[in-house]
Amino acid sequence: MAVPLMQAVRVGRYVVKQHLLGRKRYPLVLMLEPLFRCNLACAGCGKIDYPAQILNQRLSLQECLDADAEADAPVIAIAGGEPLLHKEMPEIVKGLTARKKYVYLCTNGLLLEKKLDDYEPNPFFSWDIHLDGDKAMHDSSVCQEGVYERAVSAIRAAKERGFRVSINCTLFDGAQPERVARFFDEVMALGVDGVMTAPGYAYERAPDQEHFLNRQKTKQLFRDIFRLGKGKKWRFTQSPLFLNFLAGNENYHCTPWGKPLRTVFGWQRPCYLLGEGYAKTFKELMDDTAWEQYGTGAYEKCADCMVHSGYESTAVMDAVKRPWHIAKVALFGPETEKPMVPEISLENQRPAEYKYEAQVAEQVTLLESRKPARGPRVRVHKTEDKPVEIADAAD
Ligand code: SF4
């Protein structure tokens, strides 16, 4: 089982409790991005295209703990940027797991072997290592040779030390089902505890805009992969109903509040993928966001999205409402032969708004305005914070 039984029980209990309390919106996974700085520059990444003042910002240990206290979600995914560049990361993980939160630390793996001694295996902790396919696929995706081998070596080292390890596999246009299926076989043989997979989201700031999948291609790709996986017992860390959605069998609408994101800017509206504004508090995010303006069919930037940040929570909530349905999909796997469900109409979606430049200018002005009060340099939290060049990825 990719997700430990106790974790599934605790998350299930949490979801049922939210329903019994009549909460319309609640977080399932707190997404934490304590920094944007990364030691890679992947072609499909829309997270690191910021000026140095912003890349040098960090959420402190206390800010991460406060974000958890505000959202109080049962699961926390720490992403970035590259979280292992953050010097307080071991304390952040320790602090969150001590609160019995299930923490997934998402990393490209380049620093993992060097940092492994700073962490201890814990039932509440899992490494989540970025691996977008086999060697050629992954190295091409991250735009650097040798990264796949470093990540695989890190997976082996972490498994030998008794850690839980999952991989995070994003697929792009041009992915070949047979090759992806072979890759899933390989990572299962490597002993990873689970795979989290999704299509890449078309970030407007990603350097490569050519290789994002549209929804029809996404569904066909995942159907073809899952057909090849029948009977293979691949372990996924995602809800079977989310996988069924990827294969074109669920007509889900986005529930972006299920995976709220806290970054150095604040609480991001509306989701992990789209930064259309920021709230100062989690409550403000939940209460004052115009949620109905987002999701496929509602907003142009959401048109092709089938990412877990918007749709996995929908799948989990559906599982509570239709337990017999999830049981069937878990038992037999996603449907791969019957007609797909109709696609959501895009007729009434509102046009995209472009806010990035204004947001960056606002944040830089804010940082500049803080300078006199905090000395001549922009404040940098206690971190491994000298700017890291791509060539510096080994360190
Ligand atoms: S569909 Fe949902 S998760 Fe996807 S970009 Fe839009 S708001 Fe975000």
mmCIF file of C-alpha atoms and ligand atoms in Angstrom:
data_model
loop_
_atom_site.group_PDB
_atom_site.id
_atom_site.type_symbol
_atom_site.label_atom_id
_atom_site.label_comp_id
_atom_site.label_asym_id
_atom_site.label_seq_id
_atom_site.Cartn_x
_atom_site.Cartn_y
_atom_site.Cartn_z
ATOM 1 C CA MET A 1 0.000 0.000 0.000
ATOM 2 C CA ALA A 2 1.530 3.334 -1.100
ATOM 3 C CA VAL A 3 -0.073 5.340 1.700
ATOM 4 C CA PRO A 4 0.348 3.784 5.171
ATOM 5 C CA LEU A 5 -2.906 2.458 6.618
ATOM 6 C CA MET A 6 -2.706 4.763 9.634
ATOM 7 C CA GLN A 7 -2.314 7.790 7.354
ATOM 8 C CA ALA A 8 -5.317 6.736 5.250
ATOM 9 C CA VAL A 9 -7.379 6.247 8.424
ATOM 10 C CA ARG A 10 -6.392 9.595 9.936
ATOM 11 C CA VAL A 11 -7.041 11.500 6.688
ATOM 12 C CA GLY A 12 -10.358 9.657 6.188
ATOM 13 C CA ARG A 13 -11.387 10.487 9.763
ATOM 14 C CA TYR A 14 -10.458 14.139 9.191
ATOM 15 C CA VAL A 15 -12.526 14.352 5.972
ATOM 16 C CA VAL A 16 -15.572 12.714 7.597
ATOM 17 C CA LYS A 17 -15.267 15.126 10.540
ATOM 18 C CA GLN A 18 -15.238 18.135 8.172
ATOM 19 C CA HIS A 19 -18.382 16.815 6.491
ATOM 20 C CA LEU A 20 -20.099 16.241 9.842
ATOM 21 C CA LEU A 21 -19.170 19.776 10.890
ATOM 22 C CA GLY A 22 -20.772 21.009 7.663
ATOM 23 C CA ARG A 23 -17.607 22.730 6.417
ATOM 24 C CA LYS A 24 -17.996 23.631 2.770
ATOM 25 C CA ARG A 25 -14.292 24.217 2.231
ATOM 26 C CA TYR A 26 -11.389 22.748 4.137
ATOM 27 C CA PRO A 27 -7.734 21.981 3.471
ATOM 28 C CA LEU A 28 -6.531 18.453 2.936
ATOM 29 C CA VAL A 29 -2.884 19.131 2.177
ATOM 30 C CA LEU A 30 -1.034 22.261 3.249
ATOM 31 C CA MET A 31 1.435 23.184 0.526
ATOM 32 C CA LEU A 32 4.452 25.013 1.910
ATOM 33 C CA GLU A 33 6.938 26.789 -0.312
ATOM 34 C CA PRO A 34 9.478 28.144 2.165
ATOM 35 C CA LEU A 35 11.688 29.438 -0.665
ATOM 36 C CA PHE A 36 11.672 29.864 -4.438
ATOM 37 C CA ARG A 37 15.427 29.429 -4.899
ATOM 38 C CA CYS A 38 16.379 26.203 -6.680
ATOM 39 C CA ASN A 39 19.590 24.515 -7.782
ATOM 40 C CA LEU A 40 18.012 23.472 -11.084
ATOM 41 C CA ALA A 41 16.181 25.438 -13.779
ATOM 42 C CA CYS A 42 13.678 23.020 -15.318
ATOM 43 C CA ALA A 43 12.037 23.842 -18.636
ATOM 44 C CA GLY A 44 8.500 23.284 -17.316
ATOM 45 C CA CYS A 45 8.919 25.144 -14.007
ATOM 46 C CA GLY A 46 7.050 28.381 -13.423
ATOM 47 C CA LYS A 47 8.234 28.914 -9.854
ATOM 48 C CA ILE A 48 11.748 30.290 -10.000
ATOM 49 C CA ASP A 49 11.554 33.203 -12.416
ATOM 50 C CA TYR A 50 11.989 35.881 -9.746
ATOM 51 C CA PRO A 51 14.578 38.574 -9.067
ATOM 52 C CA ALA A 52 17.312 37.740 -6.539
ATOM 53 C CA GLN A 53 15.694 39.769 -3.733
ATOM 54 C CA ILE A 54 12.709 37.431 -3.872
ATOM 55 C CA LEU A 55 14.724 34.245 -4.433
ATOM 56 C CA ASN A 56 16.697 35.117 -1.286
ATOM 57 C CA GLN A 57 13.579 35.211 0.884
ATOM 58 C CA ARG A 58 12.756 32.317 3.187
ATOM 59 C CA LEU A 59 9.876 31.337 5.429
ATOM 60 C CA SER A 60 11.394 30.812 8.876
ATOM 61 C CA LEU A 61 10.795 27.754 11.048
ATOM 62 C CA GLN A 62 8.265 29.757 13.067
ATOM 63 C CA GLU A 63 6.451 30.955 9.937
ATOM 64 C CA CYS A 64 6.150 27.349 8.728
ATOM 65 C CA LEU A 65 4.804 26.212 12.104
ATOM 66 C CA ASP A 66 2.381 29.148 12.143
ATOM 67 C CA ALA A 67 1.137 28.257 8.648
ATOM 68 C CA ASP A 68 0.443 24.734 9.892
ATOM 69 C CA ALA A 69 -1.374 26.070 12.950
ATOM 70 C CA GLU A 70 -3.546 28.272 10.749
ATOM 71 C CA ALA A 71 -4.512 25.659 8.152
ATOM 72 C CA ASP A 72 -4.370 22.570 10.386
ATOM 73 C CA ALA A 73 -4.427 20.143 7.438
ATOM 74 C CA PRO A 74 -3.517 16.495 8.127
ATOM 75 C CA VAL A 75 -0.888 16.337 5.366
ATOM 76 C CA ILE A 76 1.848 18.845 4.492
ATOM 77 C CA ALA A 77 3.853 18.919 1.268
ATOM 78 C CA ILE A 78 6.997 21.042 1.407
ATOM 79 C CA ALA A 79 8.069 22.153 -2.049
ATOM 80 C CA GLY A 80 9.799 25.182 -3.541
ATOM 81 C CA GLY A 81 12.275 25.949 -5.064
ATOM 82 C CA GLU A 82 14.511 23.286 -3.583
ATOM 83 C CA PRO A 83 13.662 22.828 0.118
ATOM 84 C CA LEU A 84 17.032 21.252 0.938
ATOM 85 C CA LEU A 85 18.678 24.653 0.309
ATOM 86 C CA HIS A 86 16.839 25.879 3.410
ATOM 87 C CA LYS A 87 19.076 25.515 6.455
ATOM 88 C CA GLU A 88 16.196 25.214 8.893
ATOM 89 C CA MET A 89 14.569 22.401 6.934
ATOM 90 C CA PRO A 90 15.451 19.604 9.416
ATOM 91 C CA GLU A 91 13.863 21.639 12.241
ATOM 92 C CA ILE A 92 10.824 22.427 10.092
ATOM 93 C CA VAL A 93 10.294 18.724 9.363
ATOM 94 C CA LYS A 94 10.873 17.810 13.021
ATOM 95 C CA GLY A 95 8.447 20.479 14.221
ATOM 96 C CA LEU A 96 5.680 19.438 11.842
ATOM 97 C CA THR A 97 6.023 15.675 12.346
ATOM 98 C CA ALA A 98 6.036 16.235 16.133
ATOM 99 C CA ARG A 99 2.528 17.619 15.609
ATOM 100 C CA LYS A 100 1.652 14.318 13.911
ATOM 101 C CA LYS A 101 1.334 15.859 10.471
ATOM 102 C CA TYR A 102 2.224 13.660 7.494
ATOM 103 C CA VAL A 103 5.074 15.530 5.827
ATOM 104 C CA TYR A 104 6.228 14.977 2.244
ATOM 105 C CA LEU A 105 9.509 16.734 1.529
ATOM 106 C CA CYS A 106 9.683 17.320 -2.233
ATOM 107 C CA THR A 107 13.235 17.486 -3.551
ATOM 108 C CA ASN A 108 15.152 17.074 -6.778
ATOM 109 C CA GLY A 109 17.472 14.789 -4.771
ATOM 110 C CA LEU A 110 20.711 16.568 -5.637
ATOM 111 C CA LEU A 111 21.505 17.451 -2.023
ATOM 112 C CA LEU A 112 19.734 14.537 -0.421
ATOM 113 C CA GLU A 113 22.641 12.185 0.243
ATOM 114 C CA LYS A 114 24.665 15.044 1.706
ATOM 115 C CA LYS A 115 21.797 16.010 4.028
ATOM 116 C CA LEU A 116 20.478 12.564 4.929
ATOM 117 C CA ASP A 117 22.103 12.554 8.391
ATOM 118 C CA ASP A 118 20.021 15.620 9.329
ATOM 119 C CA TYR A 119 16.790 13.587 9.149
ATOM 120 C CA GLU A 120 15.451 10.475 10.829
ATOM 121 C CA PRO A 121 13.010 7.890 9.509
ATOM 122 C CA ASN A 122 9.591 8.569 10.982
ATOM 123 C CA PRO A 123 6.133 7.166 10.148
ATOM 124 C CA PHE A 124 4.985 10.762 9.606
ATOM 125 C CA PHE A 125 7.765 11.617 7.155
ATOM 126 C CA SER A 126 8.408 10.757 3.511
ATOM 127 C CA TRP A 127 10.882 11.971 0.924
ATOM 128 C CA ASP A 128 9.164 12.849 -2.343
ATOM 129 C CA ILE A 129 11.774 12.809 -5.087
ATOM 130 C CA HIS A 130 11.251 14.513 -8.431
ATOM 131 C CA LEU A 131 11.697 12.017 -11.274
ATOM 132 C CA ASP A 132 9.946 12.770 -14.573
ATOM 133 C CA GLY A 133 10.625 9.416 -16.224
ATOM 134 C CA ASP A 134 13.667 7.403 -17.250
ATOM 135 C CA LYS A 135 17.171 8.857 -17.531
ATOM 136 C CA ALA A 136 16.688 10.554 -20.905
ATOM 137 C CA MET A 137 13.191 11.840 -20.040
ATOM 138 C CA HIS A 138 14.179 13.194 -16.627
ATOM 139 C CA ASP A 139 17.478 14.799 -17.612
ATOM 140 C CA SER A 140 15.710 16.451 -20.529
ATOM 141 C CA SER A 141 12.894 17.643 -18.236
ATOM 142 C CA VAL A 142 15.324 19.202 -15.737
ATOM 143 C CA CYS A 143 17.650 20.463 -18.490
ATOM 144 C CA GLN A 144 20.769 18.926 -16.967
ATOM 145 C CA GLU A 145 22.645 15.687 -17.563
ATOM 146 C CA GLY A 146 23.294 13.385 -14.629
ATOM 147 C CA VAL A 147 20.390 14.494 -12.438
ATOM 148 C CA TYR A 148 18.489 11.217 -12.907
ATOM 149 C CA GLU A 149 21.449 9.181 -11.655
ATOM 150 C CA ARG A 150 21.882 11.434 -8.628
ATOM 151 C CA ALA A 151 18.174 11.154 -7.816
ATOM 152 C CA VAL A 152 18.195 7.351 -8.146
ATOM 153 C CA SER A 153 21.299 7.131 -5.968
ATOM 154 C CA ALA A 154 19.522 9.315 -3.386
ATOM 155 C CA ILE A 155 16.450 7.056 -3.489
ATOM 156 C CA ARG A 156 18.632 3.998 -2.835
ATOM 157 C CA ALA A 157 20.473 5.727 0.024
ATOM 158 C CA ALA A 158 17.233 6.875 1.662
ATOM 159 C CA LYS A 159 15.628 3.432 1.336
ATOM 160 C CA GLU A 160 18.731 1.762 2.817
ATOM 161 C CA ARG A 161 18.424 4.079 5.826
ATOM 162 C CA GLY A 162 14.786 3.081 6.359
ATOM 163 C CA PHE A 163 13.031 6.207 5.046
ATOM 164 C CA ARG A 164 9.738 6.193 3.221
ATOM 165 C CA VAL A 165 10.346 7.427 -0.331
ATOM 166 C CA SER A 166 7.874 8.336 -3.027
ATOM 167 C CA ILE A 167 8.543 9.858 -6.418
ATOM 168 C CA ASN A 168 6.872 12.794 -8.047
ATOM 169 C CA CYS A 169 6.508 12.263 -11.809
ATOM 170 C CA THR A 170 5.191 15.067 -14.013
ATOM 171 C CA LEU A 171 4.384 14.133 -17.600
ATOM 172 C CA PHE A 172 4.503 16.402 -20.634
ATOM 173 C CA ASP A 173 3.365 16.269 -24.242
ATOM 174 C CA GLY A 174 5.379 13.678 -26.137
ATOM 175 C CA ALA A 175 5.553 11.215 -23.224
ATOM 176 C CA GLN A 176 5.256 7.675 -24.601
ATOM 177 C CA PRO A 177 2.945 5.362 -22.638
ATOM 178 C CA GLU A 178 5.186 2.293 -23.091
ATOM 179 C CA ARG A 179 8.203 4.185 -21.858
ATOM 180 C CA VAL A 180 6.367 5.643 -18.862
ATOM 181 C CA ALA A 181 5.026 2.159 -18.018
ATOM 182 C CA ARG A 182 8.572 0.746 -18.149
ATOM 183 C CA PHE A 183 9.713 3.587 -15.902
ATOM 184 C CA PHE A 184 6.974 2.800 -13.348
ATOM 185 C CA ASP A 185 8.127 -0.859 -13.410
ATOM 186 C CA GLU A 186 11.681 0.301 -12.730
ATOM 187 C CA VAL A 187 10.811 2.550 -9.794
ATOM 188 C CA MET A 188 8.675 -0.202 -8.250
ATOM 189 C CA ALA A 189 11.694 -2.525 -8.547
ATOM 190 C CA LEU A 190 13.781 0.191 -6.890
ATOM 191 C CA GLY A 191 11.540 -0.160 -3.851
ATOM 192 C CA VAL A 192 9.856 3.248 -3.810
ATOM 193 C CA ASP A 193 6.789 3.317 -1.613
ATOM 194 C CA GLY A 194 4.638 5.154 -4.127
ATOM 195 C CA VAL A 195 4.379 7.281 -7.250
ATOM 196 C CA MET A 196 2.629 10.620 -7.456
ATOM 197 C CA THR A 197 1.950 11.497 -11.087
ATOM 198 C CA ALA A 198 0.217 14.314 -12.939
ATOM 199 C CA PRO A 199 0.372 16.271 -16.181
ATOM 200 C CA GLY A 200 2.485 19.432 -16.099
ATOM 201 C CA TYR A 201 0.584 22.679 -15.623
ATOM 202 C CA ALA A 202 1.178 25.303 -18.309
ATOM 203 C CA TYR A 203 2.859 27.904 -16.092
ATOM 204 C CA GLU A 204 2.914 31.220 -17.916
ATOM 205 C CA ARG A 205 6.513 31.775 -16.686
ATOM 206 C CA ALA A 206 7.851 28.345 -17.732
ATOM 207 C CA PRO A 207 10.649 28.629 -20.311
ATOM 208 C CA ASP A 208 9.204 25.796 -22.437
ATOM 209 C CA GLN A 209 5.613 26.534 -23.483
ATOM 210 C CA GLU A 210 5.538 23.890 -26.225
ATOM 211 C CA HIS A 211 5.215 20.677 -24.249
ATOM 212 C CA PHE A 212 2.228 21.047 -21.953
ATOM 213 C CA LEU A 213 -0.597 18.566 -22.407
ATOM 214 C CA ASN A 214 -4.182 19.618 -23.063
ATOM 215 C CA ARG A 215 -6.952 17.722 -21.244
ATOM 216 C CA GLN A 216 -7.783 15.378 -24.109
ATOM 217 C CA LYS A 217 -4.157 14.365 -24.579
ATOM 218 C CA THR A 218 -3.725 14.001 -20.810
ATOM 219 C CA LYS A 219 -6.642 11.589 -20.541
ATOM 220 C CA GLN A 220 -5.509 9.498 -23.496
ATOM 221 C CA LEU A 221 -1.929 9.342 -22.203
ATOM 222 C CA PHE A 222 -2.962 8.192 -18.725
ATOM 223 C CA ARG A 223 -5.473 5.689 -20.138
ATOM 224 C CA ASP A 224 -2.750 4.180 -22.270
ATOM 225 C CA ILE A 225 -0.338 4.045 -19.322
ATOM 226 C CA PHE A 226 -2.904 2.509 -16.966
ATOM 227 C CA ARG A 227 -3.884 -0.071 -19.596
ATOM 228 C CA LEU A 228 -0.245 -1.165 -19.725
ATOM 229 C CA GLY A 229 -0.184 -1.270 -15.917
ATOM 230 C CA LYS A 230 -3.153 -3.630 -15.490
ATOM 231 C CA GLY A 231 -2.201 -6.366 -13.040
ATOM 232 C CA LYS A 232 1.202 -4.844 -12.285
ATOM 233 C CA LYS A 233 0.464 -3.570 -8.771
ATOM 234 C CA TRP A 234 2.041 -0.153 -9.257
ATOM 235 C CA ARG A 235 1.738 1.776 -6.012
ATOM 236 C CA PHE A 236 0.396 5.343 -6.279
ATOM 237 C CA THR A 237 0.259 7.811 -3.400
ATOM 238 C CA GLN A 238 -2.865 9.347 -4.942
ATOM 239 C CA SER A 239 -6.522 8.532 -4.566
ATOM 240 C CA PRO A 240 -7.676 5.864 -7.083
ATOM 241 C CA LEU A 241 -10.444 8.287 -8.042
ATOM 242 C CA PHE A 242 -7.913 10.961 -8.981
ATOM 243 C CA LEU A 243 -6.216 8.416 -11.251
ATOM 244 C CA ASN A 244 -9.645 7.572 -12.666
ATOM 245 C CA PHE A 245 -10.123 11.303 -13.320
ATOM 246 C CA LEU A 246 -6.774 11.459 -15.157
ATOM 247 C CA ALA A 247 -7.980 8.603 -17.358
ATOM 248 C CA GLY A 248 -11.088 10.552 -18.373
ATOM 249 C CA ASN A 249 -13.643 8.793 -16.202
ATOM 250 C CA GLU A 250 -14.671 11.473 -13.714
ATOM 251 C CA ASN A 251 -16.230 14.823 -14.451
ATOM 252 C CA TYR A 252 -14.648 16.609 -11.494
ATOM 253 C CA HIS A 253 -14.573 20.322 -10.839
ATOM 254 C CA CYS A 254 -11.592 21.971 -9.207
ATOM 255 C CA THR A 255 -11.481 22.437 -5.428
ATOM 256 C CA PRO A 256 -8.316 24.549 -5.084
ATOM 257 C CA TRP A 257 -8.898 25.254 -1.369
ATOM 258 C CA GLY A 258 -8.116 21.573 -0.711
ATOM 259 C CA LYS A 259 -4.398 22.241 -1.178
ATOM 260 C CA PRO A 260 -3.757 25.826 -0.009
ATOM 261 C CA LEU A 261 -0.302 27.250 -0.578
ATOM 262 C CA ARG A 262 1.761 29.424 1.788
ATOM 263 C CA THR A 263 4.771 31.106 0.175
ATOM 264 C CA VAL A 264 7.099 33.942 1.152
ATOM 265 C CA PHE A 265 4.433 36.267 -0.346
ATOM 266 C CA GLY A 266 1.625 35.002 1.901
ATOM 267 C CA TRP A 267 -1.298 32.644 1.167
ATOM 268 C CA GLN A 268 -1.533 32.301 -2.600
ATOM 269 C CA ARG A 269 -4.869 32.695 -4.407
ATOM 270 C CA PRO A 270 -6.316 30.490 -5.735
ATOM 271 C CA CYS A 271 -3.954 27.509 -5.783
ATOM 272 C CA TYR A 272 -0.452 26.074 -5.901
ATOM 273 C CA LEU A 273 -0.261 26.654 -9.666
ATOM 274 C CA LEU A 274 -1.756 30.098 -10.053
ATOM 275 C CA GLY A 275 -0.621 33.207 -8.188
ATOM 276 C CA GLU A 276 -3.449 35.665 -8.794
ATOM 277 C CA GLY A 277 -3.079 37.413 -5.455
ATOM 278 C CA TYR A 278 -2.106 36.833 -1.830
ATOM 279 C CA ALA A 279 -3.951 36.779 1.472
ATOM 280 C CA LYS A 280 -2.293 37.678 4.778
ATOM 281 C CA THR A 281 -3.971 34.873 6.721
ATOM 282 C CA PHE A 282 -5.374 31.442 5.964
ATOM 283 C CA LYS A 283 -8.808 32.623 7.110
ATOM 284 C CA GLU A 284 -8.677 35.550 4.704
ATOM 285 C CA LEU A 285 -7.694 33.135 1.908
ATOM 286 C CA MET A 286 -10.622 30.830 2.615
ATOM 287 C CA ASP A 287 -13.225 33.538 3.276
ATOM 288 C CA ASP A 288 -12.321 36.243 0.766
ATOM 289 C CA THR A 289 -11.233 34.377 -2.362
ATOM 290 C CA ALA A 290 -13.727 34.400 -5.233
ATOM 291 C CA TRP A 291 -13.384 30.624 -5.663
ATOM 292 C CA GLU A 292 -16.155 30.441 -8.243
ATOM 293 C CA GLN A 293 -13.942 32.426 -10.636
ATOM 294 C CA TYR A 294 -11.457 29.541 -10.908
ATOM 295 C CA GLY A 295 -11.380 26.029 -12.281
ATOM 296 C CA THR A 296 -11.789 24.497 -15.726
ATOM 297 C CA GLY A 297 -14.712 26.153 -17.478
ATOM 298 C CA ALA A 298 -14.507 29.248 -15.286
ATOM 299 C CA TYR A 299 -11.102 30.728 -16.145
ATOM 300 C CA GLU A 300 -8.931 30.577 -19.237
ATOM 301 C CA LYS A 301 -5.743 29.785 -17.269
ATOM 302 C CA CYS A 302 -7.498 26.705 -15.825
ATOM 303 C CA ALA A 303 -8.675 25.352 -19.204
ATOM 304 C CA ASP A 304 -6.142 22.507 -19.516
ATOM 305 C CA CYS A 305 -5.468 21.858 -15.845
ATOM 306 C CA MET A 306 -5.831 18.324 -14.480
ATOM 307 C CA VAL A 307 -3.304 18.681 -11.674
ATOM 308 C CA HIS A 308 -3.693 17.173 -8.203
ATOM 309 C CA SER A 309 -3.533 20.605 -6.558
ATOM 310 C CA GLY A 310 -7.033 21.277 -7.858
ATOM 311 C CA TYR A 311 -8.572 17.887 -8.432
ATOM 312 C CA GLU A 312 -7.204 15.413 -5.921
ATOM 313 C CA SER A 313 -9.156 16.970 -3.077
ATOM 314 C CA THR A 314 -12.278 16.676 -5.237
ATOM 315 C CA ALA A 315 -11.500 12.976 -5.642
ATOM 316 C CA VAL A 316 -10.979 12.474 -1.897
ATOM 317 C CA MET A 317 -14.252 14.240 -1.101
ATOM 318 C CA ASP A 318 -16.014 12.082 -3.708
ATOM 319 C CA ALA A 319 -14.588 8.967 -2.043
ATOM 320 C CA VAL A 320 -16.318 9.932 1.199
ATOM 321 C CA LYS A 321 -19.606 10.400 -0.632
ATOM 322 C CA ARG A 322 -19.274 7.239 -2.779
ATOM 323 C CA PRO A 323 -17.151 4.683 -0.899
ATOM 324 C CA TRP A 324 -18.409 1.841 -3.110
ATOM 325 C CA HIS A 325 -17.104 3.716 -6.175
ATOM 326 C CA ILE A 326 -13.579 4.137 -4.824
ATOM 327 C CA ALA A 327 -13.580 0.502 -3.691
ATOM 328 C CA LYS A 328 -14.368 -0.609 -7.240
ATOM 329 C CA VAL A 329 -11.707 1.592 -8.842
ATOM 330 C CA ALA A 330 -9.134 0.588 -6.201
ATOM 331 C CA LEU A 331 -9.868 -3.070 -6.917
ATOM 332 C CA PHE A 332 -9.989 -3.025 -10.733
ATOM 333 C CA GLY A 333 -7.946 0.079 -11.581
ATOM 334 C CA PRO A 334 -9.044 3.059 -13.706
ATOM 335 C CA GLU A 335 -11.370 2.327 -16.619
ATOM 336 C CA THR A 336 -9.414 2.285 -19.882
ATOM 337 C CA GLU A 337 -11.897 1.094 -22.530
ATOM 338 C CA LYS A 338 -15.320 2.696 -22.103
ATOM 339 C CA PRO A 339 -16.075 6.154 -23.554
ATOM 340 C CA MET A 340 -14.679 9.048 -21.545
ATOM 341 C CA VAL A 341 -17.017 11.373 -19.680
ATOM 342 C CA PRO A 342 -17.906 14.597 -21.552
ATOM 343 C CA GLU A 343 -15.444 17.453 -21.202
ATOM 344 C CA ILE A 344 -16.343 20.619 -19.267
ATOM 345 C CA SER A 345 -17.451 23.389 -21.637
ATOM 346 C CA LEU A 346 -15.077 26.338 -21.937
ATOM 347 C CA GLU A 347 -17.707 28.551 -23.516
ATOM 348 C CA ASN A 348 -18.237 30.793 -20.527
ATOM 349 C CA GLN A 349 -14.713 30.946 -19.133
ATOM 350 C CA ARG A 350 -13.390 34.414 -18.333
ATOM 351 C CA PRO A 351 -10.221 35.532 -20.123
ATOM 352 C CA ALA A 352 -6.797 35.215 -18.514
ATOM 353 C CA GLU A 353 -5.463 38.079 -16.439
ATOM 354 C CA TYR A 354 -1.722 38.673 -16.229
ATOM 355 C CA LYS A 355 -0.567 39.880 -12.827
ATOM 356 C CA TYR A 356 2.959 38.562 -12.473
ATOM 357 C CA GLU A 357 4.875 41.775 -13.265
ATOM 358 C CA ALA A 358 2.756 43.872 -10.906
ATOM 359 C CA GLN A 359 3.078 41.309 -8.112
ATOM 360 C CA VAL A 360 6.853 41.111 -8.449
ATOM 361 C CA ALA A 361 7.131 44.911 -8.481
ATOM 362 C CA GLU A 362 4.966 45.086 -5.354
ATOM 363 C CA GLN A 363 7.068 42.498 -3.508
ATOM 364 C CA VAL A 364 10.357 44.151 -4.485
ATOM 365 C CA THR A 365 9.042 47.530 -3.318
ATOM 366 C CA LEU A 366 7.991 45.920 -0.036
ATOM 367 C CA LEU A 367 11.431 44.399 0.472
ATOM 368 C CA GLU A 368 13.140 47.684 -0.395
ATOM 369 C CA SER A 369 10.948 49.535 2.089
ATOM 370 C CA ARG A 370 12.063 47.180 4.852
ATOM 371 C CA LYS A 371 15.756 47.745 4.243
ATOM 372 C CA PRO A 372 16.395 50.793 6.483
ATOM 373 C CA ALA A 373 14.728 49.137 9.467
ATOM 374 C CA ARG A 374 16.750 45.986 9.070
ATOM 375 C CA GLY A 375 20.133 47.291 8.050
ATOM 376 C CA PRO A 376 21.657 47.729 4.665
ATOM 377 C CA ARG A 377 20.927 44.218 3.358
ATOM 378 C CA VAL A 378 17.657 42.504 2.502
ATOM 379 C CA ARG A 379 16.733 40.266 5.394
ATOM 380 C CA VAL A 380 17.574 36.647 4.797
ATOM 381 C CA HIS A 381 16.426 33.999 7.242
ATOM 382 C CA LYS A 382 18.958 31.568 8.660
ATOM 383 C CA THR A 383 19.513 29.489 5.562
ATOM 384 C CA GLU A 384 22.041 28.129 3.160
ATOM 385 C CA ASP A 385 21.482 31.271 1.285
ATOM 386 C CA LYS A 386 24.247 32.248 -0.978
ATOM 387 C CA PRO A 387 22.724 32.279 -4.454
ATOM 388 C CA VAL A 388 23.113 28.862 -5.980
ATOM 389 C CA GLU A 389 24.050 28.571 -9.617
ATOM 390 C CA ILE A 390 22.829 25.664 -11.691
ATOM 391 C CA ALA A 391 26.387 24.380 -11.906
ATOM 392 C CA ASP A 392 26.436 24.408 -8.096
ATOM 393 C CA ALA A 393 23.745 21.732 -8.010
ATOM 394 C CA ALA A 394 26.036 19.219 -6.350
ATOM 395 C CA ASP A 395 26.452 21.387 -3.304
HETATM 396 S S1 SF4 B 1 -8.044 24.378 -12.353
HETATM 397 FE FE1 SF4 B 1 -7.835 24.674 -10.147
HETATM 398 S S2 SF4 B 1 -5.802 23.823 -9.624
HETATM 399 FE FE2 SF4 B 1 -5.870 24.108 -11.846
HETATM 400 S S3 SF4 B 1 -4.954 26.138 -12.166
HETATM 401 FE FE3 SF4 B 1 -7.184 26.429 -12.017
HETATM 402 S S4 SF4 B 1 -7.584 26.894 -9.864
HETATM 403 FE FE4 SF4 B 1 -5.526 26.001 -9.999
#
